[in-house]
Short mmCIF file of C-alpha atoms in Angstrom, two decimals:
data_model
loop_
_atom_site.label_atom_id
_atom_site.label_comp_id
_atom_site.label_asym_id
_atom_site.label_seq_id
_atom_site.Cartn_x
_atom_site.Cartn_y
_atom_site.Cartn_z
CA MET A 1 -66.40 -31.91 47.98
CA ALA A 2 -65.69 -32.36 44.30
CA GLY A 3 -64.57 -29.34 42.21
CA ALA A 4 -66.76 -27.71 39.61
CA LEU A 5 -64.89 -29.48 36.80
CA ASP A 6 -64.63 -32.89 38.48
CA GLY A 7 -64.82 -35.55 35.77
CA ILE A 8 -63.50 -33.30 33.02
CA ARG A 9 -60.21 -34.39 31.41
CA VAL A 10 -58.01 -31.80 29.77
CA VAL A 11 -54.98 -32.62 27.58
CA GLU A 12 -52.66 -29.66 27.11
CA LEU A 13 -49.83 -29.31 24.64
CA THR A 14 -48.70 -25.83 25.72
CA THR A 15 -45.63 -24.12 27.04
CA VAL A 16 -44.57 -20.91 28.77
CA ILE A 17 -47.44 -19.16 30.68
CA LEU A 18 -50.56 -18.58 28.63
CA GLY A 19 -51.58 -22.22 28.27
CA PRO A 20 -50.11 -23.73 31.45
CA TRP A 21 -51.61 -21.07 33.76
CA ALA A 22 -55.02 -21.49 32.15
CA THR A 23 -54.95 -25.26 32.49
CA GLN A 24 -53.73 -24.97 36.04
CA MET A 25 -56.86 -22.90 36.77
CA LEU A 26 -58.97 -25.66 35.25
CA GLY A 27 -57.08 -28.15 37.39
CA ASP A 28 -57.73 -26.12 40.51
CA MET A 29 -61.44 -26.25 39.63
CA GLY A 30 -61.31 -30.04 39.65
CA ALA A 31 -60.37 -30.99 36.08
CA GLU A 32 -57.85 -33.75 35.48
CA VAL A 33 -55.09 -32.16 33.44
CA ILE A 34 -52.55 -34.14 31.37
CA LYS A 35 -49.54 -32.09 30.37
CA VAL A 36 -47.94 -33.34 27.15
CA GLU A 37 -44.33 -32.32 26.84
CA THR A 38 -41.51 -32.81 24.35
CA PRO A 39 -38.40 -34.65 25.53
CA ALA A 40 -36.88 -31.20 26.35
CA GLY A 41 -39.89 -30.23 28.46
CA ASP A 42 -41.72 -26.98 28.91
CA THR A 43 -39.27 -24.08 28.61
CA THR A 44 -40.40 -22.68 31.98
CA ARG A 45 -38.90 -25.74 33.66
CA HIS A 46 -35.59 -23.90 33.19
CA SER A 47 -36.80 -20.41 34.12
CA GLY A 48 -36.17 -18.89 37.54
CA PRO A 49 -34.42 -20.21 40.63
CA LYS A 50 -34.53 -23.97 41.09
CA LYS A 51 -33.30 -26.69 43.41
CA ASN A 52 -33.34 -29.39 40.76
CA VAL A 53 -32.95 -29.35 37.00
CA GLY A 54 -36.30 -28.91 35.20
CA MET A 55 -38.12 -27.59 38.25
CA GLY A 56 -37.77 -23.83 37.91
CA SER A 57 -39.95 -21.36 39.81
CA LEU A 58 -42.04 -20.28 36.79
CA TYR A 59 -42.87 -23.91 36.03
CA LEU A 60 -43.77 -24.57 39.68
CA ALA A 61 -46.08 -21.54 39.72
CA THR A 62 -48.18 -22.72 36.76
CA ASN A 63 -48.32 -26.50 36.71
CA ARG A 64 -49.87 -27.90 39.89
CA ASN A 65 -52.79 -30.33 39.64
CA LYS A 66 -51.34 -31.96 36.52
CA ARG A 67 -49.72 -35.13 35.32
CA SER A 68 -46.84 -35.10 32.83
CA ILE A 69 -46.27 -37.35 29.83
CA VAL A 70 -43.38 -37.06 27.37
CA LEU A 71 -44.10 -37.64 23.69
CA ASP A 72 -41.81 -36.98 20.80
CA LEU A 73 -44.23 -35.51 18.22
CA THR A 74 -41.57 -35.60 15.48
CA LYS A 75 -42.09 -39.42 15.45
CA PRO A 76 -45.23 -41.18 14.14
CA SER A 77 -45.40 -43.19 17.39
CA GLY A 78 -45.51 -39.97 19.42
CA LEU A 79 -48.27 -38.47 17.37
CA ASP A 80 -50.24 -41.69 17.46
CA ALA A 81 -49.94 -41.74 21.24
CA LEU A 82 -51.10 -38.13 21.48
CA PHE A 83 -54.27 -38.94 19.50
CA LYS A 84 -54.97 -41.94 21.73
CA VAL A 85 -54.57 -39.82 24.87
CA ILE A 86 -56.81 -37.09 23.38
CA LYS A 87 -59.40 -39.73 22.62
CA THR A 88 -59.94 -39.98 26.42
CA ALA A 89 -60.26 -36.23 26.87
CA ASP A 90 -63.00 -33.60 26.95
CA VAL A 91 -60.69 -30.72 26.13
CA PHE A 92 -57.54 -30.43 24.04
CA VAL A 93 -55.52 -27.20 24.28
CA HIS A 94 -52.42 -26.29 22.29
CA ASN A 95 -50.44 -23.15 21.53
CA LEU A 96 -49.07 -24.14 18.14
CA ARG A 97 -49.22 -21.57 15.36
CA PRO A 98 -51.57 -22.61 12.53
CA LYS A 99 -48.78 -23.67 10.15
CA VAL A 100 -47.04 -25.70 12.85
CA ALA A 101 -50.29 -27.43 13.88
CA LYS A 102 -50.98 -28.25 10.22
CA LYS A 103 -47.42 -29.58 9.73
CA LEU A 104 -47.90 -31.92 12.66
CA GLY A 105 -51.39 -32.89 11.61
CA LEU A 106 -53.00 -31.37 14.67
CA GLU A 107 -55.35 -28.90 13.03
CA TYR A 108 -59.07 -29.15 13.98
CA ASP A 109 -60.01 -30.94 10.73
CA LYS A 110 -58.11 -33.95 11.98
CA PHE A 111 -60.31 -34.17 15.08
CA LYS A 112 -63.84 -33.01 14.30
CA ASP A 113 -65.11 -36.22 12.73
CA ASP A 114 -63.51 -38.75 15.07
CA PHE A 115 -63.87 -36.58 18.19
CA PRO A 116 -67.24 -34.85 17.74
CA ASP A 117 -67.59 -33.91 21.43
CA LEU A 118 -64.06 -32.58 21.88
CA ILE A 119 -63.49 -28.97 22.88
CA TYR A 120 -60.46 -28.13 20.78
CA CYS A 121 -58.77 -24.87 21.74
CA ALA A 122 -55.85 -23.22 20.05
CA ALA A 123 -54.15 -20.24 21.66
CA TYR A 124 -51.46 -18.37 19.76
CA GLY A 125 -50.34 -14.89 18.76
CA PHE A 126 -52.61 -13.62 15.97
CA ARG A 127 -55.98 -14.66 14.55
CA ALA A 128 -55.87 -17.12 11.67
CA GLY A 129 -56.72 -15.66 8.32
CA GLY A 130 -54.76 -12.45 8.77
CA PRO A 131 -51.31 -11.54 7.38
CA MET A 132 -49.65 -12.16 10.81
CA GLU A 133 -51.29 -15.51 11.61
CA ASP A 134 -48.03 -17.40 11.58
CA LYS A 135 -45.80 -14.82 13.27
CA PRO A 136 -44.20 -15.94 16.52
CA ALA A 137 -45.58 -14.04 19.51
CA TYR A 138 -44.43 -13.53 23.05
CA ASP A 139 -45.60 -11.07 25.71
CA ASP A 140 -43.29 -8.25 24.67
CA ILE A 141 -44.35 -8.60 21.05
CA ILE A 142 -48.04 -8.43 21.90
CA GLN A 143 -47.61 -5.51 24.32
CA ALA A 144 -45.98 -3.62 21.44
CA ALA A 145 -48.50 -4.65 18.80
CA SER A 146 -51.56 -3.91 20.94
CA GLY A 147 -50.71 -0.29 21.72
CA LEU A 148 -50.05 -1.03 25.39
CA ALA A 149 -46.31 -0.28 25.24
CA ASP A 150 -47.13 3.09 23.61
CA LEU A 151 -49.45 4.04 26.49
CA LEU A 152 -46.43 3.95 28.75
CA THR A 153 -45.05 7.04 27.01
CA ILE A 154 -47.39 9.00 29.30
CA THR A 155 -45.00 8.35 32.19
CA SER A 156 -41.78 7.61 30.31
CA ASP A 157 -39.52 9.02 27.64
CA GLN A 158 -40.32 6.17 25.23
CA PRO A 159 -42.64 3.17 24.80
CA ARG A 160 -42.06 0.63 27.50
CA TYR A 161 -43.41 -2.75 28.62
CA VAL A 162 -45.56 -3.22 31.69
CA PRO A 163 -43.27 -5.17 34.02
CA THR A 164 -45.52 -8.24 34.19
CA ILE A 165 -46.50 -10.65 31.40
CA ILE A 166 -49.87 -9.00 31.04
CA ALA A 167 -50.50 -10.20 27.46
CA ASP A 168 -49.95 -13.83 28.42
CA LYS A 169 -52.08 -13.58 31.56
CA ALA A 170 -54.96 -11.59 30.04
CA SER A 171 -55.09 -14.10 27.19
CA SER A 172 -54.92 -16.92 29.67
CA LEU A 173 -58.08 -15.66 31.39
CA ASN A 174 -59.77 -15.49 27.96
CA LEU A 175 -58.66 -19.06 27.35
CA VAL A 176 -60.23 -20.29 30.60
CA SER A 177 -63.53 -18.56 29.97
CA ALA A 178 -63.62 -19.85 26.36
CA ILE A 179 -63.06 -23.42 27.48
CA LEU A 180 -65.72 -23.18 30.16
CA ALA A 181 -68.18 -21.72 27.60
CA GLY A 182 -67.34 -24.52 25.19
CA LEU A 183 -68.02 -27.14 27.87
CA LEU A 184 -71.31 -25.48 28.71
CA GLY A 185 -72.32 -25.41 25.07
CA ARG A 186 -71.55 -29.10 24.86
CA GLU A 187 -73.69 -29.78 27.89
CA ARG A 188 -76.57 -28.02 26.11
CA GLY A 189 -76.31 -30.39 23.16
CA ASN A 190 -74.10 -28.42 20.80
CA GLY A 191 -71.30 -30.98 20.75
CA GLY A 192 -67.63 -30.15 20.48
CA GLN A 193 -66.12 -27.23 18.61
CA ALA A 194 -62.92 -25.43 17.70
CA ILE A 195 -62.03 -22.35 19.79
CA GLU A 196 -59.34 -19.82 18.88
CA VAL A 197 -57.80 -17.52 21.45
CA PRO A 198 -55.38 -15.05 19.79
CA MET A 199 -53.19 -12.98 22.09
CA PHE A 200 -53.09 -9.91 19.85
CA GLU A 201 -56.81 -9.54 19.46
CA ALA A 202 -57.37 -10.41 23.14
CA LEU A 203 -55.03 -7.63 24.28
CA VAL A 204 -56.36 -5.05 21.81
CA ASP A 205 -59.79 -5.80 23.26
CA PHE A 206 -58.28 -5.40 26.75
CA VAL A 207 -56.70 -2.01 25.93
CA MET A 208 -59.60 -0.60 23.97
CA VAL A 209 -62.24 -1.06 26.72
CA GLU A 210 -61.48 2.49 27.91
CA HIS A 211 -59.13 3.80 25.26
CA LEU A 212 -61.35 3.47 22.16
CA TYR A 213 -63.11 6.51 23.67
CA GLY A 214 -64.01 9.00 20.91
CA ALA A 215 -63.46 6.39 18.22
CA CYS A 216 -66.29 4.39 19.74
CA PHE A 217 -68.37 6.41 17.27
CA GLU A 218 -67.91 6.34 13.49
CA PRO A 219 -66.86 8.88 12.47
CA PRO A 220 -65.00 9.61 15.75
CA ILE A 221 -66.47 12.43 17.83
CA ALA A 222 -63.38 12.88 20.03
CA LYS A 223 -59.80 11.67 20.17
CA MET A 224 -58.91 8.17 21.46
CA GLY A 225 -57.76 7.61 25.02
CA TYR A 226 -59.52 7.88 28.38
CA GLU A 227 -58.32 11.25 29.64
CA ARG A 228 -58.33 10.41 33.31
CA LEU A 229 -55.83 7.63 32.79
CA LEU A 230 -53.61 9.40 30.23
CA ASN A 231 -52.40 11.76 32.85
CA THR A 232 -48.83 12.29 34.13
CA MET A 233 -50.17 13.16 37.56
CA ARG A 234 -52.12 9.92 37.93
CA LYS A 235 -49.72 8.06 40.23
CA PRO A 236 -49.22 7.16 43.89
CA TYR A 237 -48.83 10.39 45.86
CA ALA A 238 -46.01 11.18 48.22
CA THR A 239 -46.95 11.70 51.88
CA THR A 240 -44.54 13.09 54.48
CA ASP A 241 -43.21 9.58 55.03
CA GLY A 242 -44.16 7.29 52.11
CA TYR A 243 -46.57 6.82 49.23
CA LEU A 244 -50.36 6.24 49.01
CA ALA A 245 -52.80 5.47 46.25
CA VAL A 246 -55.67 7.89 46.85
CA LEU A 247 -58.76 7.98 44.61
CA PRO A 248 -61.63 10.18 45.64
CA TYR A 249 -64.16 8.99 43.04
CA THR A 250 -67.68 10.06 43.85
CA ASP A 251 -68.88 13.64 44.32
CA ARG A 252 -69.25 12.91 48.04
CA ASN A 253 -65.65 11.63 48.25
CA TRP A 254 -64.29 14.90 46.91
CA GLN A 255 -66.50 17.06 49.12
CA ASP A 256 -65.42 15.08 52.18
CA LEU A 257 -61.79 15.39 51.27
CA PHE A 258 -62.04 19.16 50.94
CA ASP A 259 -63.70 19.29 54.34
CA ILE A 260 -60.81 17.41 55.89
CA VAL A 261 -58.30 19.92 54.60
CA GLY A 262 -60.52 23.01 55.11
CA ARG A 263 -60.68 23.96 51.42
CA ASP A 264 -64.12 25.51 50.96
CA ASP A 265 -62.86 27.18 47.85
CA LEU A 266 -62.33 23.84 46.18
CA LYS A 267 -65.77 22.62 47.24
CA LYS A 268 -67.24 25.43 45.12
CA ASP A 269 -64.87 24.95 42.20
CA PRO A 270 -66.82 24.01 39.05
CA ARG A 271 -64.01 21.71 38.01
CA PHE A 272 -64.94 19.35 40.88
CA GLU A 273 -68.73 19.38 40.35
CA SER A 274 -69.08 15.99 38.66
CA LEU A 275 -67.20 13.02 37.28
CA ALA A 276 -67.43 14.53 33.79
CA THR A 277 -65.91 17.85 34.83
CA ARG A 278 -63.23 16.14 36.84
CA VAL A 279 -62.24 13.97 33.89
CA ALA A 280 -62.04 17.04 31.70
CA HIS A 281 -59.63 18.67 34.16
CA SER A 282 -57.89 15.49 35.42
CA GLN A 283 -54.33 16.72 34.93
CA GLU A 284 -54.76 19.80 37.07
CA ILE A 285 -57.04 18.09 39.60
CA TYR A 286 -54.60 15.24 40.22
CA GLY A 287 -51.85 17.85 40.59
CA LEU A 288 -53.92 19.57 43.36
CA LEU A 289 -54.53 16.17 44.98
CA ALA A 290 -50.78 15.47 45.02
CA ASP A 291 -50.20 18.78 46.83
CA ILE A 292 -52.87 17.95 49.40
CA ILE A 293 -51.63 14.44 50.12
CA ALA A 294 -48.05 15.72 50.62
CA THR A 295 -49.13 17.60 53.75
CA ARG A 296 -49.67 14.59 56.08
CA SER A 297 -48.21 11.23 56.99
CA SER A 298 -49.41 7.98 55.42
CA ALA A 299 -50.94 6.79 58.73
CA GLU A 300 -52.88 10.03 59.21
CA TRP A 301 -54.34 9.86 55.71
CA GLN A 302 -55.13 6.16 56.02
CA ARG A 303 -57.02 6.81 59.26
CA ASP A 304 -59.02 9.82 58.09
CA LEU A 305 -59.81 8.60 54.56
CA ASP A 306 -60.85 5.16 55.78
CA THR A 307 -63.25 6.83 58.22
CA LEU A 308 -64.91 8.65 55.38
CA ASN A 309 -64.85 5.64 53.03
CA ILE A 310 -62.58 7.44 50.57
CA PRO A 311 -60.54 4.80 48.64
CA VAL A 312 -56.94 4.74 49.90
CA GLN A 313 -54.22 2.11 49.96
CA THR A 314 -50.57 1.92 50.92
CA VAL A 315 -48.24 1.26 48.01
CA MET A 316 -47.08 -2.31 48.60
CA THR A 317 -43.91 -3.86 47.39
CA LYS A 318 -43.93 -7.44 46.20
CA GLU A 319 -41.96 -8.36 49.33
CA MET A 320 -44.57 -6.72 51.58
CA LEU A 321 -47.30 -8.88 50.06
CA LEU A 322 -45.75 -11.95 51.70
CA GLU A 323 -46.75 -10.51 55.09
CA ASP A 324 -49.94 -8.72 54.08
CA GLU A 325 -52.66 -8.96 56.76
CA GLN A 326 -55.50 -9.40 54.27
CA LEU A 327 -53.74 -12.22 52.43
CA LYS A 328 -52.81 -13.91 55.65
CA ALA A 329 -56.34 -13.64 57.13
CA THR A 330 -57.95 -15.22 54.08
CA GLY A 331 -55.40 -18.01 53.69
CA PHE A 332 -54.17 -16.77 50.35
CA TRP A 333 -50.62 -17.99 50.83
CA ARG A 334 -50.40 -21.75 50.90
CA PHE A 335 -47.42 -23.85 51.92
CA GLU A 336 -47.34 -27.25 50.26
CA GLU A 337 -44.83 -30.06 50.44
CA HIS A 338 -43.37 -31.21 47.12
CA PRO A 339 -41.84 -34.69 47.14
CA THR A 340 -38.52 -33.43 45.79
CA GLU A 341 -38.60 -29.65 45.92
CA GLY A 342 -39.43 -29.26 49.60
CA THR A 343 -41.87 -26.65 50.94
CA LEU A 344 -43.38 -24.50 48.19
CA ARG A 345 -45.23 -21.22 48.65
CA MET A 346 -48.26 -21.17 46.39
CA VAL A 347 -51.26 -18.92 45.93
CA ASP A 348 -54.66 -20.19 46.92
CA PRO A 349 -57.12 -20.35 44.02
CA PRO A 350 -58.48 -16.79 44.26
CA VAL A 351 -62.05 -17.59 43.21
CA ARG A 352 -64.14 -19.24 45.89
CA PHE A 353 -67.05 -21.62 45.30
CA SER A 354 -69.51 -22.43 48.16
CA LYS A 355 -70.37 -25.92 46.87
CA THR A 356 -67.61 -26.98 44.48
CA PRO A 357 -64.39 -25.62 45.95
CA SER A 358 -61.17 -25.25 44.00
CA THR A 359 -58.34 -27.30 45.53
CA ILE A 360 -54.64 -27.99 45.32
CA ARG A 361 -54.52 -31.78 45.00
CA SER A 362 -51.12 -32.52 43.53
CA MET A 363 -47.74 -30.85 43.07
CA PRO A 364 -46.17 -29.92 39.71
CA PRO A 365 -44.83 -33.12 38.21
CA HIS A 366 -41.33 -33.96 37.00
CA LEU A 367 -40.89 -34.28 33.27
CA GLY A 368 -42.71 -37.37 32.11
CA GLU A 369 -43.40 -38.49 35.64
CA GLN A 370 -46.73 -40.12 34.79
CA SER A 371 -45.95 -41.19 31.22
CA ALA A 372 -46.45 -44.91 31.98
CA GLU A 373 -49.78 -44.59 33.73
CA ILE A 374 -51.19 -42.18 31.08
CA LEU A 375 -50.16 -44.50 28.28
CA SER A 376 -51.70 -47.42 30.11
CA GLU A 377 -54.95 -45.49 30.43
CA ALA A 378 -54.83 -44.87 26.65
CA GLY A 379 -54.70 -48.64 26.03
CA TYR A 380 -51.00 -49.30 25.59
CA SER A 381 -49.55 -52.62 26.73
CA GLU A 382 -46.60 -52.88 29.12
CA VAL A 383 -44.30 -53.84 26.24
CA GLU A 384 -45.44 -50.82 24.19
CA ILE A 385 -45.05 -48.53 27.15
CA SER A 386 -41.54 -49.71 27.81
CA GLN A 387 -40.52 -48.62 24.33
CA PHE A 388 -41.67 -45.06 25.12
CA ILE A 389 -40.18 -44.94 28.61
CA THR A 390 -36.72 -46.24 27.52
CA ASP A 391 -36.36 -43.30 25.15
CA LYS A 392 -33.91 -40.86 26.69
CA VAL A 393 -35.50 -37.70 28.13
CA THR A 394 -33.20 -34.72 27.66
CA GLN A 395 -33.47 -31.66 29.85
CA GLN A 396 -31.66 -28.51 28.94
CA PRO A 397 -30.13 -26.73 31.96
#
């Protein structure tokens, strides 16, 4: 069966994770994705372990279901080719800062008249129109700017970064949803449009869902920060032989837990009466919970809490996930054969569709692997194509 985005062509001029992961998701949903790269290639081609130059693990994880074309955008011929390729597309995505896009002649004003149905999407660090619109931005920078790094002072002696590229990935999900909304709007007769996805604003939105808190009101009626989360005792709890995540959440969950450990005194404690009272006393309550969980083994708690439908989960390492029973049973880990890289472990597209399934149809391409065929589709002759292909492609190790 065809994917949900079958028939949609996406041209991406993006690097690192934010853009490539988003366009890979669109590719999984059935879109045809053309990856435009400079002669040096996407920087992630050189990130992580690799068997061959330009095929690093980070690149392989975010660039399946794509074709690659190399264009030198510092040359008029490269820019002309890019416009011709975009002319065949439904969506154009780039991660150039506003001043760089303008310097190259790739701002939206250059497209809106000649490409009235194009969904033009720019993803970069900070919203245009502000004092930081042209600042370079990477995940660490945005974690710091958004207040996320400061939140880590709750469990550390200083601000720290979350050890995953959360700003890139959260923004990438915003990028996917924005493109899908743009395509839906076009289907409804609104034509193409420009879409901006700024990392900074996207992550501030992400952080402030719960942490705006008292400042939700103007003037504020309480301090900022969701108390239950800003709690040094909110962490996996030590058992007699390991660690568990345990989260009694409902009133019934807490009452059942106190029954298990024979603590009638806690069942009558006003601090445990409701979610509101528990949040108000979260530091001391989580401390009590830590003391309770420390009295039994992980297996005992898992058995008893599962029986009572109290949320509990073993703390998994990244290595343990490779053998996780849930992931195995649902076919989450995929093993695909790459023509040059051998067997690759990939994640199955996590979202399931009953009628338009997401699929893995092609492996991450080598740099410029499909340049000739993409140029041919854009109307170039064999002679013209040969001029592009004979240009040397340089790959930095």
